[in-house]
mmCIF file of C-alpha atoms in Angstrom:
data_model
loop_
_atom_site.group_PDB
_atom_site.id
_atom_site.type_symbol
_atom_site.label_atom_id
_atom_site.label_comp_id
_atom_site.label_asym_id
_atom_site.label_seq_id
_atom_site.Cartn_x
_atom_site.Cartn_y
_atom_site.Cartn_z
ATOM 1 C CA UNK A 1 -92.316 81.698 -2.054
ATOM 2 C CA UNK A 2 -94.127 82.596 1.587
ATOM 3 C CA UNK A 3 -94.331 78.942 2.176
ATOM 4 C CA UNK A 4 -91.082 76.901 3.180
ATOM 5 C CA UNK A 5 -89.902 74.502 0.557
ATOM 6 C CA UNK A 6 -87.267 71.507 1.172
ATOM 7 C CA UNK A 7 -85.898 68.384 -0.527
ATOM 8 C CA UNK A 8 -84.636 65.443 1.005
ATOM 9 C CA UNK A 9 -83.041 62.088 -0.021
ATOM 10 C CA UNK A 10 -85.564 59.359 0.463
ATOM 11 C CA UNK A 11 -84.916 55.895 -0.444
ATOM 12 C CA UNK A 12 -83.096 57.312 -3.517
ATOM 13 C CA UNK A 13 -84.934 60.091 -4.791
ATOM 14 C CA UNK A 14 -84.830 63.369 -3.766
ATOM 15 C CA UNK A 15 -88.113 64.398 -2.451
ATOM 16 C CA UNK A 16 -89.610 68.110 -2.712
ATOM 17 C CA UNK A 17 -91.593 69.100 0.158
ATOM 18 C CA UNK A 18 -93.874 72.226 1.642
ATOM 19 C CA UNK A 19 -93.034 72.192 5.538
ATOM 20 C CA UNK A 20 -95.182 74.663 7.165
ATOM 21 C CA UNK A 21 -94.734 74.944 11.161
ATOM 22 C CA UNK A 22 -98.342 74.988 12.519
ATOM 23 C CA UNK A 23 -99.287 77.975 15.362
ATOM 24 C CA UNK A 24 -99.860 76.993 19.081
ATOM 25 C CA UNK A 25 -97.926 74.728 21.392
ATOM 26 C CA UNK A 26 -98.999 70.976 19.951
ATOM 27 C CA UNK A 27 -100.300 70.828 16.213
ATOM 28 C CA UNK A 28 -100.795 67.761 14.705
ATOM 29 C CA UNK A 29 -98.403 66.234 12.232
ATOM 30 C CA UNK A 30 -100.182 66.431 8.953
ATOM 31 C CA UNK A 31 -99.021 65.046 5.401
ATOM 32 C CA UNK A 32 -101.152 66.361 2.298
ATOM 33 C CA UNK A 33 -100.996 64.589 -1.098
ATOM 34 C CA UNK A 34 -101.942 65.584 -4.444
ATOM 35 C CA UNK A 35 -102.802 63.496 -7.430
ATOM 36 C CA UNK A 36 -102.409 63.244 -10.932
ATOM 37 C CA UNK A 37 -102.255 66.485 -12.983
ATOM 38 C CA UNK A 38 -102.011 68.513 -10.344
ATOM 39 C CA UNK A 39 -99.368 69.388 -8.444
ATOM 40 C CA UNK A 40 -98.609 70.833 -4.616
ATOM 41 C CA UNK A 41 -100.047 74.129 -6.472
ATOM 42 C CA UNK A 42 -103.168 72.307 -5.476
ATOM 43 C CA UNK A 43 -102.502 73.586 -1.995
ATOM 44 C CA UNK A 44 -100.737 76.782 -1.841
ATOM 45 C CA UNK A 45 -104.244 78.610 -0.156
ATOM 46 C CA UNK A 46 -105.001 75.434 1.614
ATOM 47 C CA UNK A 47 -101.347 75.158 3.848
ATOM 48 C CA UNK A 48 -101.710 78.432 5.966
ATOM 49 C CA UNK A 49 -105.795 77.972 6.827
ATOM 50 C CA UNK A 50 -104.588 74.327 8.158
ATOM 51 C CA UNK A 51 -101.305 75.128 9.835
ATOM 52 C CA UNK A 52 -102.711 78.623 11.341
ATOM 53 C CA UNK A 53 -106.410 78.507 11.949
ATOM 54 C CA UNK A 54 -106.218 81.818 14.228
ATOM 55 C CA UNK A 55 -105.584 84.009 11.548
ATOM 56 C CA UNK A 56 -108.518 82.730 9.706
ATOM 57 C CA UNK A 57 -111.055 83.091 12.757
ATOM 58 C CA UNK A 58 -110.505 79.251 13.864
ATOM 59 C CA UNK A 59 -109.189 77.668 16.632
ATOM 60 C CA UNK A 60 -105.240 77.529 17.672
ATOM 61 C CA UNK A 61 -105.964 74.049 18.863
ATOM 62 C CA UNK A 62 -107.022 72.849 15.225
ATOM 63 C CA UNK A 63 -103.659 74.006 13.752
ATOM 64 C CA UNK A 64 -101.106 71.202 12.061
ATOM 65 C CA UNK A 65 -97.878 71.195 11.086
ATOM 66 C CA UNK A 66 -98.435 70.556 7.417
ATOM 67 C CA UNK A 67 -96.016 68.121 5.255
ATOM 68 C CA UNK A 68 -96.746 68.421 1.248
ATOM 69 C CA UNK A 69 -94.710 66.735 -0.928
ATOM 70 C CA UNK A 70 -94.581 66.237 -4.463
ATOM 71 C CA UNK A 71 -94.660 62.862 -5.463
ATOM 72 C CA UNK A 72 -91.615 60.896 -6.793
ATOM 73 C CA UNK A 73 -91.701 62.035 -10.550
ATOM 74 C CA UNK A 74 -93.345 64.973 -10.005
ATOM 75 C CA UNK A 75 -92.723 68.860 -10.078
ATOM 76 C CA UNK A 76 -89.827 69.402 -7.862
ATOM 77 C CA UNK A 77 -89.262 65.943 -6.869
ATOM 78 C CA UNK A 78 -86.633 64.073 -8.678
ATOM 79 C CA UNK A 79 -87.204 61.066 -11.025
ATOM 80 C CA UNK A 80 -87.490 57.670 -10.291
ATOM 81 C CA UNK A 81 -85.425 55.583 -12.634
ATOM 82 C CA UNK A 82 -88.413 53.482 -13.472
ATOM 83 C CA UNK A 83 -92.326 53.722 -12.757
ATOM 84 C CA UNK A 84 -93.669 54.051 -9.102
ATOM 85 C CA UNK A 85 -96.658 53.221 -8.033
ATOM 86 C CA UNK A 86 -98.421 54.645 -4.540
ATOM 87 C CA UNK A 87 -97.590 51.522 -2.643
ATOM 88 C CA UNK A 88 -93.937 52.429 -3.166
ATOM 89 C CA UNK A 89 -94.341 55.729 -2.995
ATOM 90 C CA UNK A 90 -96.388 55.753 0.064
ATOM 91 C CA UNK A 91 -93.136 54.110 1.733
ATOM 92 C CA UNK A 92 -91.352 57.256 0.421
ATOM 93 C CA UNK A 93 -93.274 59.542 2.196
ATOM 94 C CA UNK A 94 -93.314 57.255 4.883
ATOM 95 C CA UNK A 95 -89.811 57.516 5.642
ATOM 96 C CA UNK A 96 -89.960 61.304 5.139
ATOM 97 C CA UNK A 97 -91.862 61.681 8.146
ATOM 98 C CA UNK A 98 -90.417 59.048 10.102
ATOM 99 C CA UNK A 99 -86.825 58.825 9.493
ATOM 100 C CA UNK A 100 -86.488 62.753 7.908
ATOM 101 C CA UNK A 101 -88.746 64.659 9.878
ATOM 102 C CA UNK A 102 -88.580 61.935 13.289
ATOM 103 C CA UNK A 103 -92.747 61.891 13.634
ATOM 104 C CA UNK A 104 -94.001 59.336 15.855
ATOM 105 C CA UNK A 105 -97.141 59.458 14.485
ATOM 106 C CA UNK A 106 -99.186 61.515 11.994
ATOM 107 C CA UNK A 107 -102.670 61.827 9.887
ATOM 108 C CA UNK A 108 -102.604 61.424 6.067
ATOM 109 C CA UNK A 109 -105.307 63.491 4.209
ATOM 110 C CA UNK A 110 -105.434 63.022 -0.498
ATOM 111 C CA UNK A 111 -107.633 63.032 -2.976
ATOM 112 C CA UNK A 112 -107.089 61.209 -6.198
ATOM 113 C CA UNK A 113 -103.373 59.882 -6.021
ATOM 114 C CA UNK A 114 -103.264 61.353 -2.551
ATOM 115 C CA UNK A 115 -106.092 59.257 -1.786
ATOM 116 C CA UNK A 116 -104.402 56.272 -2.721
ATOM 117 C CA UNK A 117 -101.369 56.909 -1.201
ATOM 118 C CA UNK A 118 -102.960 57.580 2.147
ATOM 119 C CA UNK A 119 -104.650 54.478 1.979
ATOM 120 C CA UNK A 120 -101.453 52.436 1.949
ATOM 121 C CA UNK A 121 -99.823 54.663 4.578
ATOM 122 C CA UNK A 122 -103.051 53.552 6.658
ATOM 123 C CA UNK A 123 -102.804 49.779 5.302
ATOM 124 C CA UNK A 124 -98.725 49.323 5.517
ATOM 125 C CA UNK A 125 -97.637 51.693 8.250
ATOM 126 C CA UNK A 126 -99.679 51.864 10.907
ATOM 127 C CA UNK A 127 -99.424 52.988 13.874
ATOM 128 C CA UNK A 128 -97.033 55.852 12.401
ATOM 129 C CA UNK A 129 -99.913 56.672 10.211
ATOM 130 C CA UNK A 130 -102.044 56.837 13.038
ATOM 131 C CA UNK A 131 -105.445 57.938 10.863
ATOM 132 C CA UNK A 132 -106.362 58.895 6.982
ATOM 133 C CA UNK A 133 -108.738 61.269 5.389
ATOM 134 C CA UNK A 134 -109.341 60.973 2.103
ATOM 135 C CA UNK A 135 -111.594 62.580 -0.914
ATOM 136 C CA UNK A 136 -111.470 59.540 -3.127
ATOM 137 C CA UNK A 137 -112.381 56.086 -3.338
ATOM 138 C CA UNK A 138 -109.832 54.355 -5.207
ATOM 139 C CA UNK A 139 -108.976 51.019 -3.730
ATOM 140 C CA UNK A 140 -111.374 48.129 -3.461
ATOM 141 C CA UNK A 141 -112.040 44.951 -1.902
ATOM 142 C CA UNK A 142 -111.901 41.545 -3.221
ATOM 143 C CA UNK A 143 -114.840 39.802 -4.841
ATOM 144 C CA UNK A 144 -118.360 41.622 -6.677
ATOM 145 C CA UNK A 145 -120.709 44.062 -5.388
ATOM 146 C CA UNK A 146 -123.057 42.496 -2.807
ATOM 147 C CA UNK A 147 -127.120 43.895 -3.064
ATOM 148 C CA UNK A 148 -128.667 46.059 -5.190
ATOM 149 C CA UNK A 149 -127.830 49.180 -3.769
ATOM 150 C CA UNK A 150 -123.559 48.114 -4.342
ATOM 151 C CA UNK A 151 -124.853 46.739 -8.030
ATOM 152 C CA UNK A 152 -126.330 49.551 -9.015
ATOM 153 C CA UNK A 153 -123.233 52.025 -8.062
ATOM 154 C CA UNK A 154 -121.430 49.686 -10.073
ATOM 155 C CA UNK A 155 -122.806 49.659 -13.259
ATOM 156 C CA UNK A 156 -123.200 53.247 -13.324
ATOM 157 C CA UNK A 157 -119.356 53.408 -12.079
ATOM 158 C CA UNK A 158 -118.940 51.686 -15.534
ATOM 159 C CA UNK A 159 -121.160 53.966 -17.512
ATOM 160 C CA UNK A 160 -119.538 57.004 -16.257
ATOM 161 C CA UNK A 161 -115.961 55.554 -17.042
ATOM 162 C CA UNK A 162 -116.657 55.039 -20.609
ATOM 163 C CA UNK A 163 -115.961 58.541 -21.403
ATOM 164 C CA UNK A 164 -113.031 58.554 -18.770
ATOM 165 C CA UNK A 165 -110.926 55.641 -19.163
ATOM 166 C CA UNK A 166 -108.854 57.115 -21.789
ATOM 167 C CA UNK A 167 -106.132 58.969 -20.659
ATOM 168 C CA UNK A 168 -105.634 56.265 -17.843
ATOM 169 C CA UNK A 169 -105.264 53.300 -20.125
ATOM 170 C CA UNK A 170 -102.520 55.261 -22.544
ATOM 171 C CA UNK A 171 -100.595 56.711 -19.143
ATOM 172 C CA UNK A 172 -101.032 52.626 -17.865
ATOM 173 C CA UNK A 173 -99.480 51.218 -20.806
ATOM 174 C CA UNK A 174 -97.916 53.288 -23.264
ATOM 175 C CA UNK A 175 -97.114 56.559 -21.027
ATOM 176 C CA UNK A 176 -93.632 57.714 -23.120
ATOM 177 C CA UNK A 177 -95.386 57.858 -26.372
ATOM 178 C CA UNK A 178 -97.993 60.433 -25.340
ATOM 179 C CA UNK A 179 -95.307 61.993 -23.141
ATOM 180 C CA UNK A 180 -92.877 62.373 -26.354
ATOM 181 C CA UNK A 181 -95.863 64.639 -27.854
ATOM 182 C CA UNK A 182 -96.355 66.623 -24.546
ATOM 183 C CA UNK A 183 -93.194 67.319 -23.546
ATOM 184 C CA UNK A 184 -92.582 68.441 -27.074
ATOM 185 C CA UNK A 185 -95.798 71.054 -27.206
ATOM 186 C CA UNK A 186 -96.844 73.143 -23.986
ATOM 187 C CA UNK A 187 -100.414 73.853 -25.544
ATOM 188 C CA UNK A 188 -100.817 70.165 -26.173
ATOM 189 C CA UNK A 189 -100.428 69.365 -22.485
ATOM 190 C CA UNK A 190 -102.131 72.464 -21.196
ATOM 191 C CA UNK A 191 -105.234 70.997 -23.131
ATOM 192 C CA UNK A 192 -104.793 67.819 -21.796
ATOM 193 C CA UNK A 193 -104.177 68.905 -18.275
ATOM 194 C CA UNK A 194 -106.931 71.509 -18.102
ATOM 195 C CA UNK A 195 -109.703 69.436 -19.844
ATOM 196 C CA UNK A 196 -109.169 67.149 -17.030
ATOM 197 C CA UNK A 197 -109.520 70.258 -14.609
ATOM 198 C CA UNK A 198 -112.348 71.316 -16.753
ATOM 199 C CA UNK A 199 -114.314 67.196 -16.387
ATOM 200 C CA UNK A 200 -113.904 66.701 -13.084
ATOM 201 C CA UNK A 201 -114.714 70.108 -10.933
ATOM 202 C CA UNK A 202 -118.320 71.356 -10.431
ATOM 203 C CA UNK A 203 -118.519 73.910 -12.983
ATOM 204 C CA UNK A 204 -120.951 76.130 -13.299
ATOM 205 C CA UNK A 205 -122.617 75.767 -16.375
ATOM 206 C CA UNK A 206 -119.273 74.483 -17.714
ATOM 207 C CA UNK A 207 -117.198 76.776 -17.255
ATOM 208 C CA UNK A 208 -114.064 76.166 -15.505
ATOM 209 C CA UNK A 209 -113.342 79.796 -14.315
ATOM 210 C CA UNK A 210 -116.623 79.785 -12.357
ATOM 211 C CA UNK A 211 -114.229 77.115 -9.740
ATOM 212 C CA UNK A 212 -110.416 77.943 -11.118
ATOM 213 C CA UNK A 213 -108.561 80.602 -12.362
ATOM 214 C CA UNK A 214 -106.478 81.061 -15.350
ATOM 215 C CA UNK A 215 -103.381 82.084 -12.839
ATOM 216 C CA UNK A 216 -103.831 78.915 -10.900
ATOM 217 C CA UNK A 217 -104.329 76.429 -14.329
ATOM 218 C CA UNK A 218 -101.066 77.896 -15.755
ATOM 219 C CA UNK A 219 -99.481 77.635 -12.534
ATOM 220 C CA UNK A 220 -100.052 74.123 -12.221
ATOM 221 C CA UNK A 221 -99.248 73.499 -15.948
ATOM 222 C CA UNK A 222 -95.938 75.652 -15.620
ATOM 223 C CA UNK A 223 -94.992 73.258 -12.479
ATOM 224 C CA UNK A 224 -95.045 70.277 -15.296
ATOM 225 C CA UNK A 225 -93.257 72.231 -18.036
ATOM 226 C CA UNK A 226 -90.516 73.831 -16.373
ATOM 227 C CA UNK A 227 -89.577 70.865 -14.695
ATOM 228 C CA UNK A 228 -90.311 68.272 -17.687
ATOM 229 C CA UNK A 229 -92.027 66.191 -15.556
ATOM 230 C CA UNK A 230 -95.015 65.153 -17.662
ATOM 231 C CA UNK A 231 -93.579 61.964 -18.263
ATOM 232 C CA UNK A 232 -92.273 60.876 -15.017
ATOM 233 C CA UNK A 233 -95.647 61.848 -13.950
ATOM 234 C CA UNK A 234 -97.344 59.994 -15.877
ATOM 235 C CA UNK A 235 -96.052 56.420 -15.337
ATOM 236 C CA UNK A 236 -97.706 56.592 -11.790
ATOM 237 C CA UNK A 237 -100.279 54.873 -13.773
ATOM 238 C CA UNK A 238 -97.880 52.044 -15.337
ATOM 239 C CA UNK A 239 -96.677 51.617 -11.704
ATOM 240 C CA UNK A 240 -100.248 51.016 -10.074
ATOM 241 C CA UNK A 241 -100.743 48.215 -13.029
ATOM 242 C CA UNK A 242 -97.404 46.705 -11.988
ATOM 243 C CA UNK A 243 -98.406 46.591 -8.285
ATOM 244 C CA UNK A 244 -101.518 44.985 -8.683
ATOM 245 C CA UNK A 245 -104.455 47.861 -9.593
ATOM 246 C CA UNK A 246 -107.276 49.015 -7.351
ATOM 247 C CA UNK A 247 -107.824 45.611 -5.260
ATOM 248 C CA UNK A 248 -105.948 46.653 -1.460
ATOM 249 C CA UNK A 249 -105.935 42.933 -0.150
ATOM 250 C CA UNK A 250 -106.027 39.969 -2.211
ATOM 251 C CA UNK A 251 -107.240 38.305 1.306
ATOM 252 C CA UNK A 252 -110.189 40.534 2.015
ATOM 253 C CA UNK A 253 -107.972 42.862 4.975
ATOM 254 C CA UNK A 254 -108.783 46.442 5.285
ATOM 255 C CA UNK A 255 -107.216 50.034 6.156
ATOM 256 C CA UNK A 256 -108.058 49.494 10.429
ATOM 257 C CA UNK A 257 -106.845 53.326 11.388
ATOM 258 C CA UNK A 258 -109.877 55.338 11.609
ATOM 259 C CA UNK A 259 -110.862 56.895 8.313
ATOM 260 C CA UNK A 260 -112.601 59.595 7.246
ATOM 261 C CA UNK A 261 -114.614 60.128 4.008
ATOM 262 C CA UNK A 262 -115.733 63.208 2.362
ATOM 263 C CA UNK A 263 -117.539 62.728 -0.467
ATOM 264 C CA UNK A 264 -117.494 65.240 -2.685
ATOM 265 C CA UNK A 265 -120.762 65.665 -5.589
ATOM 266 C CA UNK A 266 -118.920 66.264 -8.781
ATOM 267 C CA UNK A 267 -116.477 63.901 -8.344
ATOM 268 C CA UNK A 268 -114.500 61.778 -11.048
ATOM 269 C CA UNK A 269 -115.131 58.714 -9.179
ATOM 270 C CA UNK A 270 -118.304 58.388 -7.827
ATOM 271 C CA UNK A 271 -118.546 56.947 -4.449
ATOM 272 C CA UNK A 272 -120.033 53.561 -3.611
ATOM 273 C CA UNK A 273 -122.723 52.953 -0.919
ATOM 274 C CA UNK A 274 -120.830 52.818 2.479
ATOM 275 C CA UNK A 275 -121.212 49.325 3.586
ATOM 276 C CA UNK A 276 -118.651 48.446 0.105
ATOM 277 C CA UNK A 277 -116.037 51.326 1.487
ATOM 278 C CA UNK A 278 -116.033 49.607 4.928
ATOM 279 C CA UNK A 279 -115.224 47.060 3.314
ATOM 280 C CA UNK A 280 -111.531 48.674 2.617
ATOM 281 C CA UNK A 281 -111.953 50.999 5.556
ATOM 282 C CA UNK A 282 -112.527 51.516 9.079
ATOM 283 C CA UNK A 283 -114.990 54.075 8.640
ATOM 284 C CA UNK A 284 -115.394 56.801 12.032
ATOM 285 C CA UNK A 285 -116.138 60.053 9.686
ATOM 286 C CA UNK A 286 -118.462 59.994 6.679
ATOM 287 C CA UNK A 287 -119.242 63.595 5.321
ATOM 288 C CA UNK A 288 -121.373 64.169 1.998
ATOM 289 C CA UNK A 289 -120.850 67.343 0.937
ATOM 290 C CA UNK A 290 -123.343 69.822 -0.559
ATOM 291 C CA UNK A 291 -120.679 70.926 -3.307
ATOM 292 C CA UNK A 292 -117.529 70.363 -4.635
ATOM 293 C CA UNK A 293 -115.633 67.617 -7.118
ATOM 294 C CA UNK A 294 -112.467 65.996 -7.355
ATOM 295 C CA UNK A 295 -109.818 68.984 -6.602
ATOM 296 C CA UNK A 296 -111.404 69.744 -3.554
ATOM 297 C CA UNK A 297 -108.270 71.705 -2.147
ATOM 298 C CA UNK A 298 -109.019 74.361 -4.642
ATOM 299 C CA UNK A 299 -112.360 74.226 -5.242
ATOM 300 C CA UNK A 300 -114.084 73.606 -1.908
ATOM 301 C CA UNK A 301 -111.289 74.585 0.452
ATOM 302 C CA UNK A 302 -113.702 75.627 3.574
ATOM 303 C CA UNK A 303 -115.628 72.429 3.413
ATOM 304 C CA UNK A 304 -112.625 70.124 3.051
ATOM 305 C CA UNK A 305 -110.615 72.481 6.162
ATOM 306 C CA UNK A 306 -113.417 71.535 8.280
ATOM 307 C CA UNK A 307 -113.808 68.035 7.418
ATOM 308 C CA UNK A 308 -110.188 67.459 7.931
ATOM 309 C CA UNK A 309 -110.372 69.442 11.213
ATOM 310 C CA UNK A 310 -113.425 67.304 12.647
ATOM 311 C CA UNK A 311 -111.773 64.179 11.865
ATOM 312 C CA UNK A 312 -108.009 65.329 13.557
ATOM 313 C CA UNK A 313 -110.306 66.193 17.076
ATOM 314 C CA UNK A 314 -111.464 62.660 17.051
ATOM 315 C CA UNK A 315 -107.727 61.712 17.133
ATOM 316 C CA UNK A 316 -105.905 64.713 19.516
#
């Protein structure tokens, strides 16, 4: 409740949305986006540190004005009346901080969904988006890996997916059948939230309170329960099949904003050598970090804050 929470019409849906003023006399326009199962719990710590770096020791001239909204289906959003996937929704957020909010411009920062939907911001509405940062690789160019380094990435890729794909191909093509069983059993989707949480963070020794605690994982899963949005969350998935998967541009054309990459250790999708992500991406910031995995937000918040801060001085 300390942050400031909104909701807006938006191409039909009514969008929920974190709008937190940033300190000093010109912060940046900044839209945050989560992914799939989290939620915008993902950044209740992370908001103030970016929108008011001088109570944190930083810089007044870092701060942002930070947009975080949940995405269409999700949490406090309301639901579309069929699947979206983060093309369309990246129009959605689009017009919430053009049209809604009247930005000229602004930088989009996600991980996992968030990446994704930052990367068509970048691809489909530039120069509004003027610049993305992102914690995931998730789109790809056209055709195979070229050299051995890109080869090799790739059949590992495939290795580590094996134990992964799961969930993704049920929530791609049959999402209402597991959501009937979720929706109907909050243990059953707390263990199929937090295993997720539990697989993709660097744990120590496997233990997923050594990076999260037990009041943020419930207050995540509560977000999904109290608004019965498990299902509507899940065909995110079914809507990424139906707008064509991973592949950005059939024709080979890339995100040209700048971009900046932090690649994070532990995380669900490992990256690929960076002559395949420039491929996608205009590449000005590449960071590999010492720590961290795929909810960066919450587990690595310092490193990602000072990623996303490098990158935004680049741009100012």
């Amino acid at each position: 409740n300390q942050l400031n929470h909104f909701t807006a019409p938006v191409d039909g849906i009514d969008l929920h949305f974190i709008h937190e003023m940033g300190s000093g006399p010109a912060p940046m326009p900044l839209i945050i986006s989560h992914g799939w199962p989290g939620t915008v719990v993902e950044f209740l710590d992370f908001i103030e540190p970016l929108a008011h770096p001088e109570r944190f020791g930083g810089d007044v001239a870092d701060a942002f004005e930070v947009i975080a909204p949940s995405l269409p289906g999700f949490g406090f959003s309301g639901k579309p009346p069929h699947p979206l996937g983060p093309r369309k929704m990246a129009e959605h957020f689009n017009s919430l901080m053009t049209d809604v909010l009247g930005f000229e411009n602004y930088l989009a920062q996600g991980g996992d969904w968030g990446g994704a939907i930052s990367s068509w911001l970048g691809f489909d509405h530039a120069p509004a988006c003027q610049a993305i940062h992102i914690n995931i690789m998730t789109m790809r160019p056209p055709g195979d890996p070229i050299g051995a380094a890109e080869q090799a990435w790739a059949a590992r890729f495939e290795r580590e997916q094996i134990m992964e794909n799961g969930y993704r191909t049920q929530q791609a093509t049959k999402p209402q059948t597991l959501s009937y069983a979720m929706m109907d059993s909050p243990v059953g989707m707390a263990a199929w939230i937090i295993e997720k949480f539990n697989s993709w963070s660097d744990t120590v020794g496997d233990d997923l309170e050594s990076v999260h605690s037990k009041d943020a994982m419930l207050t995540n899963i509560m977000v999904y329960l109290i608004t019965q949005s498990f299902n509507t969350a899940s065909w995110i998935y079914t809507g990424r099949r139906e707008e064509g998967e991973r592949i950005l541009s059939p024709e080979g054309k890339r995100v040209e904003v700048p971009t900046a990459c932090a690649l994070f250790p532990a995380e669900l999708l490992s990256w690929p050598p960076r002559s395949y992500v420039e491929r996608v991406y205009n590449v000005t910031q590449w960071t590999e970090m010492p720590r961290g995995g795929h909810f960066a937000a919450m587990e690595e918040p310092g490193l990602l804050l000072e990623d996303i801060r490098a990158f935004a001085r680049t741009l100012r």
